[in-house]
Short mmCIF file of C-alpha atoms in Angstrom, two decimals:
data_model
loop_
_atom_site.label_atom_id
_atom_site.label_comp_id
_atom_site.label_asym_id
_atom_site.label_seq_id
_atom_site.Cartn_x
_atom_site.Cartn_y
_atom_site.Cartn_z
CA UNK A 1051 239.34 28.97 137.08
CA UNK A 1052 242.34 29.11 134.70
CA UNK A 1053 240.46 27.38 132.12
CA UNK A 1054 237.80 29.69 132.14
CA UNK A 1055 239.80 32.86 131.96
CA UNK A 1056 241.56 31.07 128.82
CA UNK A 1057 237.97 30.74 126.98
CA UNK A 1058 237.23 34.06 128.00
CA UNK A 1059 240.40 35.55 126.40
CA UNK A 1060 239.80 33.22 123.55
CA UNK A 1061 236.60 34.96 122.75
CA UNK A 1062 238.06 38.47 123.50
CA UNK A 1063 240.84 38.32 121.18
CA UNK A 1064 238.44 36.28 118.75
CA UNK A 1065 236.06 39.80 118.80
CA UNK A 1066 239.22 41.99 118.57
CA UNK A 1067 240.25 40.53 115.11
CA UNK A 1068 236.70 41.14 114.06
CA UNK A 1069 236.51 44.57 115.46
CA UNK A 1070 240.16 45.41 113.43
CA UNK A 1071 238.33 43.52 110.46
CA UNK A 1072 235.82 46.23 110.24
CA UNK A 1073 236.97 49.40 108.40
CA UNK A 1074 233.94 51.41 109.01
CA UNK A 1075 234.20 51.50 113.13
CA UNK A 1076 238.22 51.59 112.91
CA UNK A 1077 237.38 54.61 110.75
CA UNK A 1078 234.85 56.21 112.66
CA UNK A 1079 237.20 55.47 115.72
CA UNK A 1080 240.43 56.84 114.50
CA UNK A 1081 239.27 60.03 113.02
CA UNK A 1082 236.84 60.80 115.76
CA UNK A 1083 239.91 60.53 117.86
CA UNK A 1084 241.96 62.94 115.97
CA UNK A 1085 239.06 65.41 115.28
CA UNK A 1086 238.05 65.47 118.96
CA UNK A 1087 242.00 66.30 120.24
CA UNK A 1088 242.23 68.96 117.20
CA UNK A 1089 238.82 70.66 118.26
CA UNK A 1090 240.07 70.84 121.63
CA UNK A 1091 243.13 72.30 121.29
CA UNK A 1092 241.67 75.06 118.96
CA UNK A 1093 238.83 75.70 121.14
CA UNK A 1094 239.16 78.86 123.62
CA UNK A 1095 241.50 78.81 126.94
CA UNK A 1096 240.09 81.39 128.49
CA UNK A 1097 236.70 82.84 129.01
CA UNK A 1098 235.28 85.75 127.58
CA UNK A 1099 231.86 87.18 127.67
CA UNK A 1100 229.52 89.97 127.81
CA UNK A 1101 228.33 89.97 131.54
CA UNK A 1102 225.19 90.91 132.19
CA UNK A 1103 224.19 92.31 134.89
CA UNK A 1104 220.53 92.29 136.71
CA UNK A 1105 219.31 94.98 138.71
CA UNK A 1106 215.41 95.22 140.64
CA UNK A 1107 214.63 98.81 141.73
CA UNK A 1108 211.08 99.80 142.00
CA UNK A 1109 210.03 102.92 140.81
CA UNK A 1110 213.55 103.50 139.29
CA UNK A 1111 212.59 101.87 135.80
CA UNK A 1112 213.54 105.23 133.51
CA UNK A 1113 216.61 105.59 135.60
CA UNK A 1114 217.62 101.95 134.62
CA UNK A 1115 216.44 102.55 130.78
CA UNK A 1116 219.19 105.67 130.44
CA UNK A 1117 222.11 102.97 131.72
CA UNK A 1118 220.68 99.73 130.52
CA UNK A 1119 222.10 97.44 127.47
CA UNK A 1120 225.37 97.06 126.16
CA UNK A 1121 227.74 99.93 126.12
CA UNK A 1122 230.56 98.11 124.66
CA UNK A 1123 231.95 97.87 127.88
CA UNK A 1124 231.28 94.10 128.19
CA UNK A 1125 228.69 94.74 130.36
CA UNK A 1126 224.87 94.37 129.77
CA UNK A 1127 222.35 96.03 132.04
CA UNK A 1128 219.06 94.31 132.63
CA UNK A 1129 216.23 95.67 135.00
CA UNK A 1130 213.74 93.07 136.78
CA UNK A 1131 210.47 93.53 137.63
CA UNK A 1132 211.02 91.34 140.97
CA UNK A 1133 213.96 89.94 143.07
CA UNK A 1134 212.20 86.67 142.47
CA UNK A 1135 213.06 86.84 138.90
CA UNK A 1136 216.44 88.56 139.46
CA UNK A 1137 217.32 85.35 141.45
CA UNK A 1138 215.68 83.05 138.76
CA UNK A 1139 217.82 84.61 136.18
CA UNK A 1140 221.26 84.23 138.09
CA UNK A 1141 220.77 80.85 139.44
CA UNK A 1142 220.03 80.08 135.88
CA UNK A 1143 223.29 81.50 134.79
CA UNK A 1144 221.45 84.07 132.38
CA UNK A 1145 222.58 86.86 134.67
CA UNK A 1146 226.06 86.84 135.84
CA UNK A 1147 225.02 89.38 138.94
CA UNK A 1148 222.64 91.50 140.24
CA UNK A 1149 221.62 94.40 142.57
CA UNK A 1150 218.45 94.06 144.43
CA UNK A 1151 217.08 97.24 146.03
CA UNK A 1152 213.94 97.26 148.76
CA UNK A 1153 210.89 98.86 147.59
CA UNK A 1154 211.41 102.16 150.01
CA UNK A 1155 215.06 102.67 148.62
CA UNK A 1156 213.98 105.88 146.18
CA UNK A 1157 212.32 107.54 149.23
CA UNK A 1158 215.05 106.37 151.72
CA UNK A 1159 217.84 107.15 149.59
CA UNK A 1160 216.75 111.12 147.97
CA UNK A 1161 216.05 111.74 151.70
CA UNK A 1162 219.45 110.85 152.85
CA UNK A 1163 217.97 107.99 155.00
CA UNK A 1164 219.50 104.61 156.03
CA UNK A 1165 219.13 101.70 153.88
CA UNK A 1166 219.88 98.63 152.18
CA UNK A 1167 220.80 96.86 148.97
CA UNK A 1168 221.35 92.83 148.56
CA UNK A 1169 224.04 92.09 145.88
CA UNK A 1170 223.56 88.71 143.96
CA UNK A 1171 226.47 86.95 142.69
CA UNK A 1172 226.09 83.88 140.51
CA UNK A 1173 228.38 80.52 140.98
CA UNK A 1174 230.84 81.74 138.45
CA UNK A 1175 230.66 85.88 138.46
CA UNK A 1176 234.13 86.69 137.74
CA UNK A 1177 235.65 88.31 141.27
CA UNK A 1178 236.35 91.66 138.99
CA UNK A 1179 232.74 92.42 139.29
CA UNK A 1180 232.13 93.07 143.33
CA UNK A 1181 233.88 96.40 142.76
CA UNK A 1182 231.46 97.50 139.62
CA UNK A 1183 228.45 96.48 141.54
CA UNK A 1184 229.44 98.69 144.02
CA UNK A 1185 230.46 101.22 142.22
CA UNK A 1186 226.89 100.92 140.30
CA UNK A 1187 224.81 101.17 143.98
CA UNK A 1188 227.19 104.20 144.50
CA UNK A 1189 226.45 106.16 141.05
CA UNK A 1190 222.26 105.22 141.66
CA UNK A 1191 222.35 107.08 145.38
CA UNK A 1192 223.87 109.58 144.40
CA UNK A 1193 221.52 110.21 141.44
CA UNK A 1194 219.12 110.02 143.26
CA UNK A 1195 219.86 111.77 146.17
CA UNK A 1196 221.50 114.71 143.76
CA UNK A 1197 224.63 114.29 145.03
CA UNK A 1198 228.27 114.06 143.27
CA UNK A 1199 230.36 110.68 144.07
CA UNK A 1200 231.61 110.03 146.72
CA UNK A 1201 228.80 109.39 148.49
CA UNK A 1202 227.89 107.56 151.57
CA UNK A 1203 227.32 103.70 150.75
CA UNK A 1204 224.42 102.08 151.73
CA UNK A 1205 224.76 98.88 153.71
CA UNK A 1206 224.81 95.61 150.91
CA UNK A 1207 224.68 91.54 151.33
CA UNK A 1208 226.47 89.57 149.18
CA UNK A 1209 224.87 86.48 148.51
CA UNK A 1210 225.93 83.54 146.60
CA UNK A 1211 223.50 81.71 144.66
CA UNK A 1212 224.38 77.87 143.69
CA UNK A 1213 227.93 76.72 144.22
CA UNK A 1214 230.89 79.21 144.72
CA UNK A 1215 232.84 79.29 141.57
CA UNK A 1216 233.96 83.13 141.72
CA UNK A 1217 236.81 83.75 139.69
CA UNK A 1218 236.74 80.30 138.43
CA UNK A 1219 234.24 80.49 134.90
CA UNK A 1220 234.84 78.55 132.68
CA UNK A 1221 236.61 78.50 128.96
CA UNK A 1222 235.08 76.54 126.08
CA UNK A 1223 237.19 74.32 125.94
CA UNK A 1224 236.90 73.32 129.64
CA UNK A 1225 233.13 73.13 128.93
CA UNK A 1226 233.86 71.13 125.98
CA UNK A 1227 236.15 68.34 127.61
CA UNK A 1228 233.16 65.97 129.30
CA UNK A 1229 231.57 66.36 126.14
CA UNK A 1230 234.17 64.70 123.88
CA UNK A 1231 235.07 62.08 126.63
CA UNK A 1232 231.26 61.20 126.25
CA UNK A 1233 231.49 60.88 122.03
CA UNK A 1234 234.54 58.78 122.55
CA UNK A 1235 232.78 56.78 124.57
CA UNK A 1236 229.66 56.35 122.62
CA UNK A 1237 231.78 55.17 119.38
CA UNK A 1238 233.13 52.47 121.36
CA UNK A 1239 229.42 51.62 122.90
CA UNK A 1240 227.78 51.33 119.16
CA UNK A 1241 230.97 49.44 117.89
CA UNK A 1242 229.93 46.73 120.88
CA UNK A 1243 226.27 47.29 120.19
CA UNK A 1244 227.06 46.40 116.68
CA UNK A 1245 229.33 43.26 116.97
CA UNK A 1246 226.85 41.28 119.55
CA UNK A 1247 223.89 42.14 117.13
CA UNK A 1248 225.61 40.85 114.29
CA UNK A 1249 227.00 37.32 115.74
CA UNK A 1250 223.24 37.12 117.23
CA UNK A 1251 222.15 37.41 113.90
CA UNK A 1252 224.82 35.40 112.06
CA UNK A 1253 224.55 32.45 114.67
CA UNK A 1254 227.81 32.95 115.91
CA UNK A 1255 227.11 32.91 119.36
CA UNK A 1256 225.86 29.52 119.02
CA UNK A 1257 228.87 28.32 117.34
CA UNK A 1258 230.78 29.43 120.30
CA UNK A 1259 228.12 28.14 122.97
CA UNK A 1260 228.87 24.44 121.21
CA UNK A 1261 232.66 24.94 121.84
CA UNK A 1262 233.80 24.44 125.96
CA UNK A 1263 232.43 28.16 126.00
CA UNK A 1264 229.68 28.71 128.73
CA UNK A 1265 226.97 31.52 128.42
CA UNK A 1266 229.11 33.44 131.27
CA UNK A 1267 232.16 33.38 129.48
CA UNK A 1268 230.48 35.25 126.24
CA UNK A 1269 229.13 37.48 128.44
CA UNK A 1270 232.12 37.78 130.43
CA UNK A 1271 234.19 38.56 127.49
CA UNK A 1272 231.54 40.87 125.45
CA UNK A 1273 231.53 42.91 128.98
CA UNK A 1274 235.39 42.72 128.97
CA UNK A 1275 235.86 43.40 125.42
CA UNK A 1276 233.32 46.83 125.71
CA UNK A 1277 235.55 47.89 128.52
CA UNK A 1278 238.55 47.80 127.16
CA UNK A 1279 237.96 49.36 123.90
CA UNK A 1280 235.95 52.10 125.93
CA UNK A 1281 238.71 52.57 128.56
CA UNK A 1282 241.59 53.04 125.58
CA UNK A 1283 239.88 55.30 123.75
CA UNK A 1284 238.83 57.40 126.44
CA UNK A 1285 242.31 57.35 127.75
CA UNK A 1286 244.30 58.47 124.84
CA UNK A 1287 241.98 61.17 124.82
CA UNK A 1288 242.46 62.48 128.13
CA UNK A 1289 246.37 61.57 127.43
CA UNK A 1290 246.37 63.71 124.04
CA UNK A 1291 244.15 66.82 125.63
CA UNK A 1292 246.19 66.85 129.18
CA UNK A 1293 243.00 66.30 131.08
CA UNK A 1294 245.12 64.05 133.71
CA UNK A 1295 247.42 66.91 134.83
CA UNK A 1296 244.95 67.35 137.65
CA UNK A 1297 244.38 64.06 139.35
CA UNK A 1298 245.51 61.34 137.38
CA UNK A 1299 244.27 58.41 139.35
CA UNK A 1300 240.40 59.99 140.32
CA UNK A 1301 240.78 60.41 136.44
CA UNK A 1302 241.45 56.74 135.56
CA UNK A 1303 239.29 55.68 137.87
CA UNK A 1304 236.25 57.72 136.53
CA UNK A 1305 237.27 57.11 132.65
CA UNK A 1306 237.01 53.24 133.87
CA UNK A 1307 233.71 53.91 135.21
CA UNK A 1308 232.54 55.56 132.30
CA UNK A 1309 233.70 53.08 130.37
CA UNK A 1310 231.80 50.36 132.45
CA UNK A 1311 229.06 52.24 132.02
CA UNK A 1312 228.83 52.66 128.25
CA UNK A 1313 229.42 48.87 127.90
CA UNK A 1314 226.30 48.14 130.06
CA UNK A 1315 224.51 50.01 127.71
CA UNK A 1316 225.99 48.76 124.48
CA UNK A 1317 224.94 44.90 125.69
CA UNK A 1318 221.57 46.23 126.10
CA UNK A 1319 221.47 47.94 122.73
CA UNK A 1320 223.23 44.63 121.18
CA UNK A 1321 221.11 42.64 122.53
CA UNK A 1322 217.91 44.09 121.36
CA UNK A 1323 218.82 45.36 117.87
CA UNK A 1324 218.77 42.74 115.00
CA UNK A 1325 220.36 44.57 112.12
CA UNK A 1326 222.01 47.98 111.61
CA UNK A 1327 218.83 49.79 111.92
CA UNK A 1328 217.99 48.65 115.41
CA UNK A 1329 221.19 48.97 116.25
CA UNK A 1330 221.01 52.55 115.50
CA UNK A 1331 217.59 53.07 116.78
CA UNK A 1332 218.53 51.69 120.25
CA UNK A 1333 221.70 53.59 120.26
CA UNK A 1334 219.96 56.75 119.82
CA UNK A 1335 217.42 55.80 122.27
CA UNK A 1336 219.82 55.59 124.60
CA UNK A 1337 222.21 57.98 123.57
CA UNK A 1338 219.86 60.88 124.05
CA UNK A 1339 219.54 61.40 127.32
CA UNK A 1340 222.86 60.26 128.23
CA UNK A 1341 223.94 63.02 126.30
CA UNK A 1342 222.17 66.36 128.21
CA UNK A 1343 224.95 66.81 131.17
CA UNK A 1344 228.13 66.86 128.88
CA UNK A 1345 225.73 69.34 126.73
CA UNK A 1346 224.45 71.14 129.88
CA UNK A 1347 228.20 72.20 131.23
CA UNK A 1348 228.48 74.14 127.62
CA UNK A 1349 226.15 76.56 129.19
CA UNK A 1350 226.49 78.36 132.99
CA UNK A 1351 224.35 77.96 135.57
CA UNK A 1352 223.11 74.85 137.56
CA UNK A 1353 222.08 71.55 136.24
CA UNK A 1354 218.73 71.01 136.70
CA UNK A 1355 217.56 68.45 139.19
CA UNK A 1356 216.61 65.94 136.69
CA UNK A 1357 219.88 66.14 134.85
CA UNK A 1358 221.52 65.36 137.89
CA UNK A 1359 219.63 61.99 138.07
CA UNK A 1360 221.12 60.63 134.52
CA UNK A 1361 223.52 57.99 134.82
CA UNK A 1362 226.30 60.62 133.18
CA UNK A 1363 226.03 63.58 135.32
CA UNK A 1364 228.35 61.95 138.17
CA UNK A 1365 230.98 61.30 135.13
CA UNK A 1366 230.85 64.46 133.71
CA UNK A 1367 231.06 66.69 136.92
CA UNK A 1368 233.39 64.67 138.67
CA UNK A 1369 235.37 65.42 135.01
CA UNK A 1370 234.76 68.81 135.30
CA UNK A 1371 234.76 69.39 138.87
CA UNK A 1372 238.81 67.64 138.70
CA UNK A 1373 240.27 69.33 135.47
CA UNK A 1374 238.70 72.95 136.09
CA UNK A 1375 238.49 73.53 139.95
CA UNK A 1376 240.86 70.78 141.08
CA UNK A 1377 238.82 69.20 143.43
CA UNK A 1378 239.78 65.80 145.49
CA UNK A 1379 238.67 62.34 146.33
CA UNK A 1380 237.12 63.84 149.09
CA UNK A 1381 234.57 65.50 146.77
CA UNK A 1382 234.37 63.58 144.53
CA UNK A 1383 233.00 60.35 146.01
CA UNK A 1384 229.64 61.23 146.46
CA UNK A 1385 229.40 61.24 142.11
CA UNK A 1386 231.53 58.36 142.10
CA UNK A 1387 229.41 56.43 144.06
CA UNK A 1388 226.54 57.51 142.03
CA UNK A 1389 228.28 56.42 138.69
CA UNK A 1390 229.52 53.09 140.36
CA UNK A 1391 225.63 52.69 140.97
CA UNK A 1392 224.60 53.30 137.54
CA UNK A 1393 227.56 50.84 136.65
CA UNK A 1394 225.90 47.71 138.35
CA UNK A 1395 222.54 48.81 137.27
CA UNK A 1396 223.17 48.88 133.19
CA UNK A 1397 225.74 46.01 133.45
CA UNK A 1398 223.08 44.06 135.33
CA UNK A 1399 220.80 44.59 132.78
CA UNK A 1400 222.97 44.33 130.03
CA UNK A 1401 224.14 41.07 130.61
CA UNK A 1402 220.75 39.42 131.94
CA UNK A 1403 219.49 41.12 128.12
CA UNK A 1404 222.71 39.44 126.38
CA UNK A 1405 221.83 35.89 128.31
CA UNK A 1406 218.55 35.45 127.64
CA UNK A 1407 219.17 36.37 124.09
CA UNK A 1408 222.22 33.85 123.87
CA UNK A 1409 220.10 31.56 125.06
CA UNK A 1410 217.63 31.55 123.11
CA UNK A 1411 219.44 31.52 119.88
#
């Protein structure tokens, strides 16, 4: 067993001094890391937006017209045509809130009658809202009903559509922090994509195959190597932009995920590439639709549910879910087994890729 952990760190620090031997990745690595930190510190701490705000009344479309758009207030006033849509739009995130009046309200409401309204909050309406909404409900009765505020409110249900996060939007450059873990993490997957297509190509890997080197030990130390340089970059990252203030260890434990994760991929796109090119290509193949949830959480509103089956989503919620709402190991498990999933299933294919390709050579 010893001997076999010294050929693997043989090979490992044998790939390192190749890795430090090529300028263009230790480039690409190094200012990618200082770009990313300096983005994120200049991005936004705080969020600010025009809110806008969705209202269904039937009948009451000129009465909507003279108070719709945007004021200058910060506040946007858009009339539906259904509650359907009105609850489309806000689970969507392009509606921070809404009002949604029956279809007798006019008539109940000029005739002083009982009724109802249902106000719809989105996941991440800012808690400063509630009181305008009512305040909105109280300025349409008594329009309607000719009467001068105060008037007597109407009965409303709050409902919350998707996940709670009231008083808790996000800033850019919350939204942006998955997004450059992700990049960081990508470099390092290309760099390993990139240095097992090129000793494939070169005939290295049989050069090391004729030393006491088994096909398990390359692929042991490619899969260690991809890790490492993954995990390192990734942490100085979250080091240099704070992100471990909230949880350090569910942190760690989810950059070292990620970073498992990335590797399995970059054996897969070493493997299969045979120059630059098809390096590249596969890269990019694979890159794309890693890519849509760290893109998605630049935008509000819930992921949709095929986004949530990518093998990122678990990583960049459980990012998100830790640094911006401070949530635990108690709900956070459910992504992390998802991502640990995703882990065995790209490694597994990775290496099995790698072998056969070693193999063969």
């Amino acid at each position: 067993m010893r001997d076999r952990l010294d050929v693997v760190a043989a090979i490992v620090a044998k790939d390192l001094r190749v890795y430090a031997r090529d300028r263009f990745y230790v480039l690409v690595t190094v200012l990618g890391l200082a770009f990313y930190i300096a983005l994120f510190w200049v991005l936004p701490a705080t969020a600010t937006q025009v809110v806008r705000l969705g209202v269904h009344l039937p009948g009451g479309e000129a009465l909507l017209e003279e108070g719709g758009g945007d004021s200058g207030t910060g506040f946007e006033l858009v009339p539906f045509s259904s509650a359907q849509e009105l609850e489309s739009s806000i689970a969507q995130g392009d509606a921070a809130a809404g009002m949604d009046f029956p279809e007798e309200f006019l008539q109940q409401a000029s005739t002083g009658q009982a009724t109802s309204v249902r106000v719809l909050l989105g996941g991440e309406t800012p808690e400063q809202l509630r009181p305008l909404l009512v305040g909105g409900v109280r300025e349409i009765v008594a329009t309607i009903g000719r009467q001068e505020p105060p008037v007597t409110l109407p009965e409303m249900e709050e409902i919350v559509v998707g996940p709670d996060r009231i008083g808790q939007q996000l800033s850019m450059r919350e939204r942006f922090r998955p997004l450059l873990v992700f990049l960081v993490l990508v470099v390092e997957m290309i760099a390993l994509a990139s240095l097992v297509a090129s000793e494939i190509a070169q005939r290295t890997v049989t050069a090391v195959l004729v030393s006491p080197a088994r096909v398990s030990d390359l692929l042991a130390a490619k899969a260690a190597l991809g890790t490492l340089l993954a995990f390192s970059q990734a942490l100085l990252l979250a080091i240099a932009t704070q992100t471990l203030n909230a949880n350090p260890l569910l942190l760690i434990v989810v950059l070292l995920l990620g970073a498992l994760l990335v590797t399995g991929f970059g054996l897969i796109a070493g493997s299969t590439g045979k120059d630059f090119i098809g390096i590249v290509f596969w890269s990019m193949l694979i890159l794309i639709p890693l890519v849509v949830p760290a893109l998605a959480t630049l935008f509000p509103g819930a992921a949709a549910g095929w986004i949530r089956g990518l093998p990122t989503y678990p990583l960049v919620q459980t990012i998100v879910n830790t640094t911006a709402y401070g949530e635990g190991w108690a709900q956070a498990w459910p992504h992390l087994a998802m991502l640990a999933a995703w882990c065995v299933v790209a490694f597994g294919v990775g290496v099995f890729a790698l072998g056969r390709r070693a193999e063969r050579v």
